[in-house]
PDB file of C-alpha atoms and ligand atoms in Angstrom:
ATOM      1  CA  MET A   1       4.929 -14.331  20.784  1.00 38.00           C
ATOM      2  CA  GLY A   2       7.452 -11.542  19.430  1.00 42.00           C
ATOM      3  CA  VAL A   3       8.161  -9.805  16.472  1.00 49.00           C
ATOM      4  CA  SER A   4       9.142 -12.923  13.762  1.00 46.00           C
ATOM      5  CA  CYS A   5      12.090 -12.213  11.405  1.00 43.00           C
ATOM      6  CA  GLY A   6      10.395 -13.137   7.754  1.00 43.00           C
ATOM      7  CA  CYS A   7       7.963 -15.439   8.550  1.00 44.00           C
ATOM      8  CA  VAL A   8       4.065 -15.253   7.338  1.00 48.00           C
ATOM      9  CA  GLU A   9       1.091 -15.564   9.868  1.00 49.00           C
ATOM     10  CA  ARG A  10      -1.695 -17.328   8.111  1.00 51.00           C
ATOM     11  CA  HIS A  11      -4.835 -16.678   8.491  1.00 52.00           C
ATOM     12  CA  ASP A  12      -8.072 -18.820   7.899  1.00 60.00           C
ATOM     13  CA  HIS A  13      -9.927 -16.150   6.529  1.00 84.00           C
ATOM     14  CA  ALA A  14      -7.470 -13.682   3.912  1.00 94.00           C
ATOM     15  CA  VAL A  15      -8.627 -11.945   0.911  1.00 97.00           C
ATOM     16  CA  LEU A  16      -4.595 -11.395  -0.124  1.00 98.00           C
ATOM     17  CA  THR A  17      -2.170 -13.489  -0.507  1.00 98.00           C
ATOM     18  CA  VAL A  18       1.068 -13.182  -1.165  1.00 98.00           C
ATOM     19  CA  THR A  19       3.340 -16.654  -0.918  1.00 98.00           C
ATOM     20  CA  ASP A  20       7.274 -17.013  -1.778  1.00 98.00           C
ATOM     21  CA  LEU A  21       7.385 -13.828  -4.512  1.00 98.00           C
ATOM     22  CA  THR A  22      10.574 -13.264  -6.387  1.00 97.00           C
ATOM     23  CA  VAL A  23      10.654 -10.505  -8.901  1.00 98.00           C
ATOM     24  CA  ARG A  24      12.501  -8.346 -10.821  1.00 96.00           C
ATOM     25  CA  TYR A  25      13.808  -6.533 -13.818  1.00 96.00           C
ATOM     26  CA  GLY A  26      15.149  -6.437 -16.664  1.00 87.00           C
ATOM     27  CA  ARG A  27      17.770  -9.278 -16.526  1.00 82.00           C
ATOM     28  CA  ALA A  28      19.781  -8.119 -13.124  1.00 77.00           C
ATOM     29  CA  VAL A  29      17.280  -6.744 -11.047  1.00 79.00           C
ATOM     30  CA  HIS A  30      16.151  -8.268  -8.014  1.00 88.00           C
ATOM     31  CA  ALA A  31      13.360  -6.406  -6.856  1.00 97.00           C
ATOM     32  CA  LEU A  32      11.599  -8.950  -4.454  1.00 98.00           C
ATOM     33  CA  GLN A  33      12.919 -11.813  -3.385  1.00 97.00           C
ATOM     34  CA  GLY A  34      10.757 -15.172  -1.745  1.00 97.00           C
ATOM     35  CA  VAL A  35       8.236 -12.283  -0.460  1.00 98.00           C
ATOM     36  CA  SER A  36       4.950 -13.920   2.008  1.00 98.00           C
ATOM     37  CA  LEU A  37       2.297 -11.150   2.928  1.00 97.00           C
ATOM     38  CA  GLU A  38      -1.586 -12.190   3.795  1.00 97.00           C
ATOM     39  CA  VAL A  39      -4.311  -9.756   3.986  1.00 98.00           C
ATOM     40  CA  PRO A  40      -6.531 -10.802   6.610  1.00 96.00           C
ATOM     41  CA  ASP A  41     -10.097 -10.212   5.850  1.00 95.00           C
ATOM     42  CA  GLY A  42     -11.245  -6.009   6.802  1.00 95.00           C
ATOM     43  CA  ALA A  43      -7.315  -6.091   7.608  1.00 97.00           C
ATOM     44  CA  VAL A  44      -5.368  -2.621   7.177  1.00 98.00           C
ATOM     45  CA  VAL A  45      -1.853  -4.452   6.558  1.00 98.00           C
ATOM     46  CA  ALA A  46       1.058  -1.972   6.321  1.00 97.00           C
ATOM     47  CA  VAL A  47       4.284  -2.088   4.352  1.00 97.00           C
ATOM     48  CA  LEU A  48       6.826  -0.321   5.759  1.00 93.00           C
ATOM     49  CA  GLY A  49      10.677   0.738   4.442  1.00 91.00           C
ATOM     50  CA  GLY A  50      12.902   2.464   2.501  1.00 90.00           C
ATOM     51  CA  ASN A  51      14.225   3.826  -1.198  1.00 91.00           C
ATOM     52  CA  GLY A  52      13.894   0.497  -2.849  1.00 94.00           C
ATOM     53  CA  ALA A  53      12.979  -2.007  -0.618  1.00 95.00           C
ATOM     54  CA  GLY A  54      10.784  -3.032  -3.434  1.00 97.00           C
ATOM     55  CA  LYS A  55       7.489  -1.185  -1.433  1.00 97.00           C
ATOM     56  CA  SER A  56       6.163  -0.547  -4.837  1.00 98.00           C
ATOM     57  CA  THR A  57       7.186  -3.548  -7.017  1.00 98.00           C
ATOM     58  CA  LEU A  58       5.599  -5.378  -4.696  1.00 98.00           C
ATOM     59  CA  LEU A  59       2.266  -3.158  -5.303  1.00 98.00           C
ATOM     60  CA  ARG A  60       2.353  -3.612  -9.157  1.00 98.00           C
ATOM     61  CA  ALA A  61       3.205  -7.283  -8.604  1.00 98.00           C
ATOM     62  CA  ILE A  62      -0.727  -7.211  -6.535  1.00 98.00           C
ATOM     63  CA  SER A  63      -2.030  -4.720  -9.079  1.00 98.00           C
ATOM     64  CA  GLY A  64      -0.384  -6.565 -12.455  1.00 97.00           C
ATOM     65  CA  THR A  65       0.355  -3.535 -13.743  1.00 96.00           C
ATOM     66  CA  LEU A  66       3.848  -4.904 -13.327  1.00 96.00           C
ATOM     67  CA  ARG A  67       4.079  -5.945 -16.823  1.00 93.00           C
ATOM     68  CA  LEU A  68       4.223  -2.102 -17.901  1.00 94.00           C
ATOM     69  CA  HIS A  69       7.617  -1.086 -15.807  1.00 94.00           C
ATOM     70  CA  ARG A  70       9.273  -4.167 -17.066  1.00 93.00           C
ATOM     71  CA  GLY A  71       9.466  -6.592 -14.895  1.00 96.00           C
ATOM     72  CA  THR A  72       8.782 -10.130 -14.145  1.00 96.00           C
ATOM     73  CA  ILE A  73       7.579 -12.715 -11.649  1.00 96.00           C
ATOM     74  CA  ASP A  74       9.847 -15.539 -11.268  1.00 95.00           C
ATOM     75  CA  ALA A  75       8.445 -17.368  -8.840  1.00 97.00           C
ATOM     76  CA  GLY A  76       5.704 -17.390  -6.029  1.00 98.00           C
ATOM     77  CA  GLU A  77       1.898 -16.486  -6.760  1.00 97.00           C
ATOM     78  CA  ILE A  78      -0.497 -13.998  -5.580  1.00 98.00           C
ATOM     79  CA  THR A  79      -4.013 -15.726  -4.666  1.00 98.00           C
ATOM     80  CA  LEU A  80      -7.106 -13.164  -3.977  1.00 97.00           C
ATOM     81  CA  GLN A  81     -10.052 -14.940  -2.001  1.00 96.00           C
ATOM     82  CA  GLY A  82      -8.107 -18.286  -2.607  1.00 94.00           C
ATOM     83  CA  ARG A  83      -8.154 -17.947  -6.429  1.00 96.00           C
ATOM     84  CA  ARG A  84      -4.883 -17.135  -8.314  1.00 97.00           C
ATOM     85  CA  ILE A  85      -4.122 -12.860  -9.771  1.00 97.00           C
ATOM     86  CA  ASP A  86      -0.583 -13.411 -10.973  1.00 96.00           C
ATOM     87  CA  GLN A  87      -1.413 -14.178 -13.895  1.00 93.00           C
ATOM     88  CA  LEU A  88      -4.088 -11.709 -14.934  1.00 96.00           C
ATOM     89  CA  ASP A  89      -3.714  -8.722 -16.424  1.00 96.00           C
ATOM     90  CA  PRO A  90      -4.045  -5.034 -14.480  1.00 96.00           C
ATOM     91  CA  ALA A  91      -8.190  -4.491 -16.146  1.00 95.00           C
ATOM     92  CA  THR A  92      -8.923  -8.046 -15.185  1.00 96.00           C
ATOM     93  CA  ILE A  93      -7.435  -7.210 -11.336  1.00 97.00           C
ATOM     94  CA  VAL A  94     -10.022  -4.522 -10.760  1.00 96.00           C
ATOM     95  CA  ARG A  95     -13.039  -6.272 -11.472  1.00 95.00           C
ATOM     96  CA  SER A  96     -11.492  -9.229  -9.158  1.00 95.00           C
ATOM     97  CA  GLY A  97     -11.655  -6.382  -6.685  1.00 96.00           C
ATOM     98  CA  VAL A  98      -8.350  -4.869  -6.472  1.00 98.00           C
ATOM     99  CA  VAL A  99      -6.960  -1.556  -7.380  1.00 97.00           C
ATOM    100  CA  GLN A 100      -3.748   0.271  -6.997  1.00 97.00           C
ATOM    101  CA  VAL A 101      -3.541   4.271  -5.900  1.00 97.00           C
ATOM    102  CA  PRO A 102      -0.464   4.794  -7.451  1.00 95.00           C
ATOM    103  CA  GLU A 103       3.096   6.523  -6.305  1.00 93.00           C
ATOM    104  CA  GLY A 104       2.846  10.249  -6.619  1.00 91.00           C
ATOM    105  CA  ARG A 105      -0.856  10.549  -7.276  1.00 84.00           C
ATOM    106  CA  GLN A 106      -1.410  10.725 -11.402  1.00 91.00           C
ATOM    107  CA  VAL A 107      -4.634  11.816 -11.496  1.00 96.00           C
ATOM    108  CA  PHE A 108      -5.861  12.664 -15.069  1.00 96.00           C
ATOM    109  CA  ALA A 109      -4.393  16.434 -15.557  1.00 96.00           C
ATOM    110  CA  GLN A 110      -6.067  18.169 -18.098  1.00 97.00           C
ATOM    111  CA  MET A 111      -9.281  16.488 -17.164  1.00 97.00           C
ATOM    112  CA  THR A 112     -11.789  17.748 -14.443  1.00 98.00           C
ATOM    113  CA  VAL A 113     -12.455  16.355 -11.049  1.00 98.00           C
ATOM    114  CA  ALA A 114     -15.489  14.007 -11.970  1.00 97.00           C
ATOM    115  CA  ASP A 115     -14.121  12.927 -15.719  1.00 97.00           C
ATOM    116  CA  ASN A 116     -11.727  11.554 -13.163  1.00 97.00           C
ATOM    117  CA  LEU A 117     -13.581   9.798 -10.715  1.00 97.00           C
ATOM    118  CA  ARG A 118     -15.980   8.407 -13.947  1.00 96.00           C
ATOM    119  CA  ALA A 119     -13.109   6.828 -15.145  1.00 96.00           C
ATOM    120  CA  GLY A 120     -12.805   5.484 -11.931  1.00 96.00           C
ATOM    121  CA  GLY A 121     -15.846   3.921 -12.351  1.00 95.00           C
ATOM    122  CA  LEU A 122     -16.088   2.357 -15.823  1.00 93.00           C
ATOM    123  CA  ALA A 123     -14.566  -0.699 -14.546  1.00 89.00           C
ATOM    124  CA  ALA A 124     -17.477  -1.271 -11.695  1.00 90.00           C
ATOM    125  CA  ALA A 125     -20.348  -2.928 -12.284  1.00 89.00           C
ATOM    126  CA  PRO A 126     -23.080   0.158 -13.615  1.00 91.00           C
ATOM    127  CA  GLU A 127     -24.973  -0.619 -11.107  1.00 93.00           C
ATOM    128  CA  ARG A 128     -22.196  -0.077  -8.125  1.00 91.00           C
ATOM    129  CA  ARG A 129     -21.505   3.080  -9.869  1.00 93.00           C
ATOM    130  CA  ALA A 130     -23.797   5.835  -7.845  1.00 94.00           C
ATOM    131  CA  PRO A 131     -23.660   4.133  -5.095  1.00 95.00           C
ATOM    132  CA  ALA A 132     -19.512   4.005  -5.260  1.00 96.00           C
ATOM    133  CA  ARG A 133     -19.785   7.618  -5.887  1.00 95.00           C
ATOM    134  CA  GLU A 134     -22.080   8.640  -3.473  1.00 96.00           C
ATOM    135  CA  ARG A 135     -19.687   7.035  -0.889  1.00 96.00           C
ATOM    136  CA  VAL A 136     -16.723   9.161  -2.770  1.00 97.00           C
ATOM    137  CA  LEU A 137     -17.935  12.437  -2.518  1.00 96.00           C
ATOM    138  CA  ASP A 138     -19.018  11.341   1.246  1.00 96.00           C
ATOM    139  CA  LEU A 139     -15.522  10.971   2.072  1.00 96.00           C
ATOM    140  CA  PHE A 140     -14.379  13.441  -0.251  1.00 97.00           C
ATOM    141  CA  PRO A 141     -16.478  17.021  -0.046  1.00 96.00           C
ATOM    142  CA  VAL A 142     -14.291  18.648  -1.289  1.00 96.00           C
ATOM    143  CA  LEU A 143     -14.254  16.870  -4.081  1.00 97.00           C
ATOM    144  CA  ALA A 144     -17.421  17.661  -5.186  1.00 96.00           C
ATOM    145  CA  GLN A 145     -17.201  21.525  -4.106  1.00 96.00           C
ATOM    146  CA  ARG A 146     -13.686  20.969  -7.422  1.00 97.00           C
ATOM    147  CA  ARG A 147     -16.207  18.248  -9.444  1.00 96.00           C
ATOM    148  CA  GLY A 148     -15.759  21.004 -12.504  1.00 97.00           C
ATOM    149  CA  GLN A 149     -12.370  21.815 -12.074  1.00 97.00           C
ATOM    150  CA  ARG A 150      -9.474  20.438 -14.009  1.00 98.00           C
ATOM    151  CA  ALA A 151      -7.263  18.039 -11.555  1.00 98.00           C
ATOM    152  CA  GLY A 152      -4.476  19.163 -12.288  1.00 97.00           C
ATOM    153  CA  LEU A 153      -5.225  22.890 -10.816  1.00 96.00           C
ATOM    154  CA  LEU A 154      -6.316  20.616  -7.909  1.00 97.00           C
ATOM    155  CA  SER A 155      -3.969  20.716  -4.396  1.00 95.00           C
ATOM    156  CA  GLY A 156      -1.283  18.218  -3.843  1.00 94.00           C
ATOM    157  CA  GLY A 157      -3.459  16.834  -0.688  1.00 95.00           C
ATOM    158  CA  GLU A 158      -6.516  17.454  -3.116  1.00 96.00           C
ATOM    159  CA  GLN A 159      -4.319  15.292  -6.111  1.00 97.00           C
ATOM    160  CA  GLN A 160      -4.809  12.781  -3.813  1.00 97.00           C
ATOM    161  CA  MET A 161      -7.852  12.707  -2.089  1.00 97.00           C
ATOM    162  CA  LEU A 162      -9.092  12.695  -6.183  1.00 98.00           C
ATOM    163  CA  SER A 163      -6.634   9.311  -6.514  1.00 97.00           C
ATOM    164  CA  ILE A 164      -8.297   7.752  -3.593  1.00 98.00           C
ATOM    165  CA  GLY A 165     -11.860   8.343  -4.891  1.00 98.00           C
ATOM    166  CA  ARG A 166     -11.163   7.908  -8.735  1.00 97.00           C
ATOM    167  CA  ALA A 167     -10.128   3.698  -7.736  1.00 97.00           C
ATOM    168  CA  LEU A 168     -13.121   3.722  -4.581  1.00 98.00           C
ATOM    169  CA  MET A 169     -15.012   4.466  -7.910  1.00 97.00           C
ATOM    170  CA  SER A 170     -14.125   0.816  -8.915  1.00 96.00           C
ATOM    171  CA  ASP A 171     -16.261  -0.908  -5.890  1.00 95.00           C
ATOM    172  CA  PRO A 172     -12.872  -2.388  -4.621  1.00 96.00           C
ATOM    173  CA  LYS A 173     -12.428  -5.010  -1.889  1.00 96.00           C
ATOM    174  CA  LEU A 174      -8.407  -4.798  -2.143  1.00 98.00           C
ATOM    175  CA  LEU A 175      -7.603  -1.370  -2.271  1.00 98.00           C
ATOM    176  CA  LEU A 176      -3.214  -0.807  -2.247  1.00 98.00           C
ATOM    177  CA  LEU A 177      -1.769   2.459  -1.630  1.00 98.00           C
ATOM    178  CA  ASP A 178       1.639   3.622  -2.807  1.00 98.00           C
ATOM    179  CA  GLU A 179       3.096   5.887   0.181  1.00 97.00           C
ATOM    180  CA  PRO A 180      -0.441   8.579   0.219  1.00 97.00           C
ATOM    181  CA  SER A 181       1.108  10.427   2.913  1.00 95.00           C
ATOM    182  CA  LEU A 182       4.210  11.256   0.260  1.00 94.00           C
ATOM    183  CA  GLY A 183       5.117  15.406   0.582  1.00 92.00           C
ATOM    184  CA  LEU A 184       1.895  16.359   2.300  1.00 94.00           C
ATOM    185  CA  ALA A 185       2.023  18.485   5.408  1.00 93.00           C
ATOM    186  CA  PRO A 186       1.797  16.990   8.547  1.00 93.00           C
ATOM    187  CA  ARG A 187      -1.834  18.408   8.843  1.00 94.00           C
ATOM    188  CA  LEU A 188      -2.900  15.923   5.817  1.00 94.00           C
ATOM    189  CA  VAL A 189      -0.824  12.864   6.387  1.00 95.00           C
ATOM    190  CA  THR A 190      -3.005  13.295   9.947  1.00 95.00           C
ATOM    191  CA  ARG A 191      -5.969  13.348   7.434  1.00 95.00           C
ATOM    192  CA  ILE A 192      -4.951  10.480   4.852  1.00 96.00           C
ATOM    193  CA  GLY A 193      -4.542   8.215   8.152  1.00 96.00           C
ATOM    194  CA  GLU A 194      -7.941   8.331   8.637  1.00 97.00           C
ATOM    195  CA  ILE A 195      -9.581   8.483   5.353  1.00 97.00           C
ATOM    196  CA  VAL A 196      -7.668   5.284   5.657  1.00 98.00           C
ATOM    197  CA  ALA A 197      -9.095   3.914   8.448  1.00 97.00           C
ATOM    198  CA  GLU A 198     -12.518   5.430   7.632  1.00 97.00           C
ATOM    199  CA  ILE A 199     -12.460   3.488   4.305  1.00 98.00           C
ATOM    200  CA  ASN A 200     -11.072   0.342   6.215  1.00 98.00           C
ATOM    201  CA  ASP A 201     -14.846   0.682   8.350  1.00 97.00           C
ATOM    202  CA  GLN A 202     -17.098   0.497   5.443  1.00 95.00           C
ATOM    203  CA  GLY A 203     -15.662  -2.571   4.881  1.00 95.00           C
ATOM    204  CA  THR A 204     -12.220  -2.334   2.150  1.00 97.00           C
ATOM    205  CA  ALA A 205      -9.136  -4.121   3.467  1.00 98.00           C
ATOM    206  CA  VAL A 206      -6.085  -1.897   2.297  1.00 98.00           C
ATOM    207  CA  VAL A 207      -2.553  -2.359   1.896  1.00 98.00           C
ATOM    208  CA  LEU A 208      -0.926   1.024   2.976  1.00 98.00           C
ATOM    209  CA  VAL A 209       2.429   1.766   1.809  1.00 98.00           C
ATOM    210  CA  GLU A 210       4.261   4.016   3.978  1.00 94.00           C
ATOM    211  CA  GLN A 211       7.300   5.563   4.864  1.00 88.00           C
ATOM    212  CA  ASN A 212       5.555   7.670   7.563  1.00 89.00           C
ATOM    213  CA  ALA A 213       5.525   4.354  10.178  1.00 89.00           C
ATOM    214  CA  THR A 214       3.851   6.174  12.649  1.00 88.00           C
ATOM    215  CA  MET A 215       1.010   7.063  10.713  1.00 91.00           C
ATOM    216  CA  ALA A 216       1.004   4.056   8.546  1.00 93.00           C
ATOM    217  CA  LEU A 217       0.745   1.806  12.282  1.00 91.00           C
ATOM    218  CA  ARG A 218      -1.733   3.747  13.450  1.00 92.00           C
ATOM    219  CA  VAL A 219      -3.839   2.566  11.151  1.00 96.00           C
ATOM    220  CA  ALA A 220      -3.169  -1.173  10.280  1.00 97.00           C
ATOM    221  CA  GLY A 221      -3.614  -3.934  12.708  1.00 96.00           C
ATOM    222  CA  HIS A 222      -0.761  -5.900  11.034  1.00 96.00           C
ATOM    223  CA  ALA A 223       2.568  -3.989   9.146  1.00 95.00           C
ATOM    224  CA  ALA A 224       5.547  -6.134   7.628  1.00 95.00           C
ATOM    225  CA  VAL A 225       8.783  -4.155   7.172  1.00 93.00           C
ATOM    226  CA  LEU A 226      10.219  -5.069   3.201  1.00 94.00           C
ATOM    227  CA  GLU A 227      14.377  -4.525   3.107  1.00 92.00           C
ATOM    228  CA  VAL A 228      15.941  -4.744   0.069  1.00 93.00           C
ATOM    229  CA  GLY A 229      13.327  -7.130  -0.996  1.00 96.00           C
ATOM    230  CA  ARG A 230      12.920  -9.471   1.586  1.00 96.00           C
ATOM    231  CA  VAL A 231      10.630  -9.587   4.332  1.00 95.00           C
ATOM    232  CA  ALA A 232      13.063  -8.145   7.273  1.00 91.00           C
ATOM    233  CA  LEU A 233       9.697  -8.133  10.096  1.00 90.00           C
ATOM    234  CA  ALA A 234       6.475  -9.279  10.491  1.00 92.00           C
ATOM    235  CA  GLY A 235       3.869  -9.440  12.309  1.00 92.00           C
ATOM    236  CA  THR A 236       0.739  -7.370  14.072  1.00 93.00           C
ATOM    237  CA  THR A 237       1.177  -3.495  14.741  1.00 90.00           C
ATOM    238  CA  GLU A 238       0.192  -4.117  18.892  1.00 87.00           C
ATOM    239  CA  GLN A 239       3.445  -6.997  18.632  1.00 85.00           C
ATOM    240  CA  PHE A 240       5.725  -4.160  17.059  1.00 79.00           C
ATOM    241  CA  ALA A 241       4.540  -1.899  19.724  1.00 74.00           C
ATOM    242  CA  ASP A 242       5.782  -4.365  22.383  1.00 74.00           C
ATOM    243  CA  SER A 243       9.329  -4.014  21.210  1.00 70.00           C
ATOM    244  CA  ASP A 244      10.888  -1.502  22.800  1.00 67.00           C
ATOM    245  CA  GLU A 245      13.187  -1.291  20.126  1.00 62.00           C
ATOM    246  CA  ILE A 246      11.287  -2.134  17.066  1.00 66.00           C
ATOM    247  CA  ALA A 247       8.820   1.041  18.656  1.00 62.00           C
ATOM    248  CA  ARG A 248      11.873   3.156  18.672  1.00 63.00           C
ATOM    249  CA  LEU A 249      13.005   2.355  14.758  1.00 65.00           C
ATOM    250  CA  TYR A 250       9.611   1.891  13.008  1.00 61.00           C
ATOM    251  CA  LEU A 251       7.585   4.110  15.605  1.00 56.00           C
ATOM    252  CA  GLY A 252       9.798   6.935  15.852  1.00 51.00           C
ATOM    253  CA  GLY A 253       9.034   8.754  12.794  1.00 43.00           C
ATOM    254  CA  HIS A 254      11.569   9.501   9.763  1.00 43.00           C
ATOM    255  CA  ALA A 255      15.188  10.085  10.018  1.00 42.00           C
ATOM    256  CA  GLU A 256      16.930  13.430  10.382  1.00 44.00           C
ATOM    257  CA  SER A 257      19.919  12.446   7.535  1.00 47.00           C
ATOM    258  CA  GLU A 258      21.284  10.036   5.820  1.00 48.00           C
ATOM    259  CA  GLU A 259      23.436   9.169   8.580  1.00 52.00           C
ATOM    260  CA  GLN A 260      20.984   9.260  11.199  1.00 54.00           C
ATOM    261  CA  ALA A 261      19.155   6.985   8.693  1.00 55.00           C
ATOM    262  CA  ARG A 262      22.671   4.397   8.905  1.00 56.00           C
ATOM    263  CA  VAL A 263      23.236   4.624  12.343  1.00 56.00           C
ATOM    264  CA  GLU A 264      19.007   3.747  12.610  1.00 57.00           C
ATOM    265  CA  ALA A 265      19.754   0.580   9.993  1.00 59.00           C
ATOM    266  CA  ASP A 266      22.556  -0.730  12.315  1.00 60.00           C
ATOM    267  CA  ARG A 267      20.926  -0.085  14.417  1.00 58.00           C
ATOM    268  CA  ALA A 268      18.230  -2.130  13.317  1.00 58.00           C
ATOM    269  CA  ALA A 269      19.995  -4.656  12.253  1.00 57.00           C
ATOM    270  CA  THR A 270      21.244  -5.608  16.062  1.00 53.00           C
ATOM    271  CA  SER A 271      17.257  -5.550  16.495  1.00 52.00           C
ATOM    272  CA  ARG A 272      17.251  -8.064  14.597  1.00 52.00           C
ATOM    273  CA  ARG A 273      19.938 -10.142  15.935  1.00 47.00           C
ATOM    274  CA  THR A 274      17.473  -9.579  19.232  1.00 43.00           C
ATOM    275  CA  LEU A 275      14.222 -10.645  17.936  1.00 44.00           C
ATOM    276  CA  SER A 276      15.475 -14.062  16.326  1.00 41.00           C
ATOM    277  CA  ARG A 277      17.443 -14.904  19.438  1.00 39.00           C
ATOM    278  CA  TRP A 278      13.944 -14.640  21.030  1.00 37.00           C
ATOM    279  CA  SER A 279      11.674 -16.102  18.455  1.00 36.00           C
ATOM    280  CA  GLY A 280      14.609 -18.926  18.093  1.00 29.00           C
TER     281      GLY A 280
HETATM  282  N1  ADP B 301      11.087  -0.414 -14.108  1.00 66.86           N
HETATM  283  C1  ADP B 301      12.360  -0.807 -13.427  1.00 66.86           C
HETATM  284  N2  ADP B 301      13.273  -0.628 -13.642  1.00 66.86           N
HETATM  285  C2  ADP B 301      13.896  -2.078 -13.226  1.00 66.86           C
HETATM  286  N3  ADP B 301      14.469  -0.936 -11.543  1.00 66.86           N
HETATM  287  C3  ADP B 301      13.364  -0.611 -11.372  1.00 66.86           C
HETATM  288  C4  ADP B 301      12.357  -0.227 -11.930  1.00 66.86           C
HETATM  289  N4  ADP B 301      11.642  -0.304 -10.743  1.00 66.86           N
HETATM  290  C5  ADP B 301      11.981   0.053  -9.815  1.00 66.86           C
HETATM  291  N5  ADP B 301      13.230  -0.537 -10.044  1.00 66.86           N
HETATM  292  C6  ADP B 301      14.151  -1.301  -9.168  1.00 66.86           C
HETATM  293  O1  ADP B 301      13.783  -2.603  -7.819  1.00 66.86           O
HETATM  294  C7  ADP B 301      13.898  -2.001  -7.046  1.00 66.86           C
HETATM  295  C8  ADP B 301      12.698  -2.293  -6.019  1.00 66.86           C
HETATM  296  O2  ADP B 301      12.039  -0.904  -6.043  1.00 66.86           O
HETATM  297  P1  ADP B 301      10.778  -0.109  -5.159  1.00 66.86           P
HETATM  298  O3  ADP B 301      10.250  -1.314  -5.986  1.00 66.86           O
HETATM  299  O4  ADP B 301      10.229   1.333  -6.533  1.00 66.86           O
HETATM  300  O5  ADP B 301      11.301   0.319  -4.013  1.00 66.86           O
HETATM  301  P2  ADP B 301      10.213   1.428  -3.232  1.00 66.86           P
HETATM  302  O6  ADP B 301       8.776   1.282  -4.057  1.00 66.86           O
HETATM  303  O7  ADP B 301       9.777   0.611  -1.947  1.00 66.86           O
HETATM  304  O8  ADP B 301      10.949   2.676  -3.395  1.00 66.86           O
HETATM  305  C9  ADP B 301      15.183  -1.117  -6.794  1.00 66.86           C
HETATM  306  O9  ADP B 301      16.178  -1.711  -6.748  1.00 66.86           O
HETATM  307  C10 ADP B 301      14.688  -0.079  -8.295  1.00 66.86           C
HETATM  308  O10 ADP B 301      15.583   0.596  -8.635  1.00 66.86           O
HETATM  309 MG1   MG B 302       7.177   3.151  -4.161  1.00 66.86          MG
END
């Protein structure tokens, strides 16, 4: 089977299902149109796509934080383990087991590392807080070393780790990561990839939004590419890798310039036509 165009794979055991989701901001901007996505139990699903494709909007819709950005779900539904969550408020969604690490880290800069983690743990059942904290400090020993330091004084990489650690303190079933590698040095990007794999090995499903396709597709078992609010491609990462064209376009790293990005977008359109011939 080739990489399918705009289709969803159906799994009997999905932790999260997004069906035909349409989202707008204000009156005019349709940020997502008929987007469907499944996260199989225990999977890492990569969501790729350029700036403005709708990646953050998708995560906000899942975590219920869309309203904080004046966004509205116009159509579609989102279910967590078969139960609808698209009408719930963000706090209830966190308690149901879904937590988002927003774009740009957003740690509480004036608070200490320990207090940031404590704040993340407030959503967890009291008896789950100590094990969650142990897991986080195990994953990120640097946070134990810096526990008394103000979060705003940490390096970018450390802030990203704190941001992920704070989210894990709520003991989630599903972790939503919005471009965790953004602005980090290559060594740290690799480290973030390893950490995502480790978190997943411990039993947490992950939706990994990335512009760094190389890292994301190394860690993920499934991937979807968003283009201007629609799913342009979806499949397993093996299917992505089996397609030479897709491998070159989406596994090959970043466009060096806007001109190159345009050239690559043209090539992507051509390859999609080829792919739809295969699958159609
Ligand atoms: N708060 C907002 N108000 C109005 N438009 C927004 C808002 N956030 C995002 N958008 C628009 O929605 C589209 C998708 O944005 P976004 O989800 O942030 O994309 P991505 O994360 O893939 O870069 C873009 O056209 C963007 O300009
Ligand atoms: Mg974004």
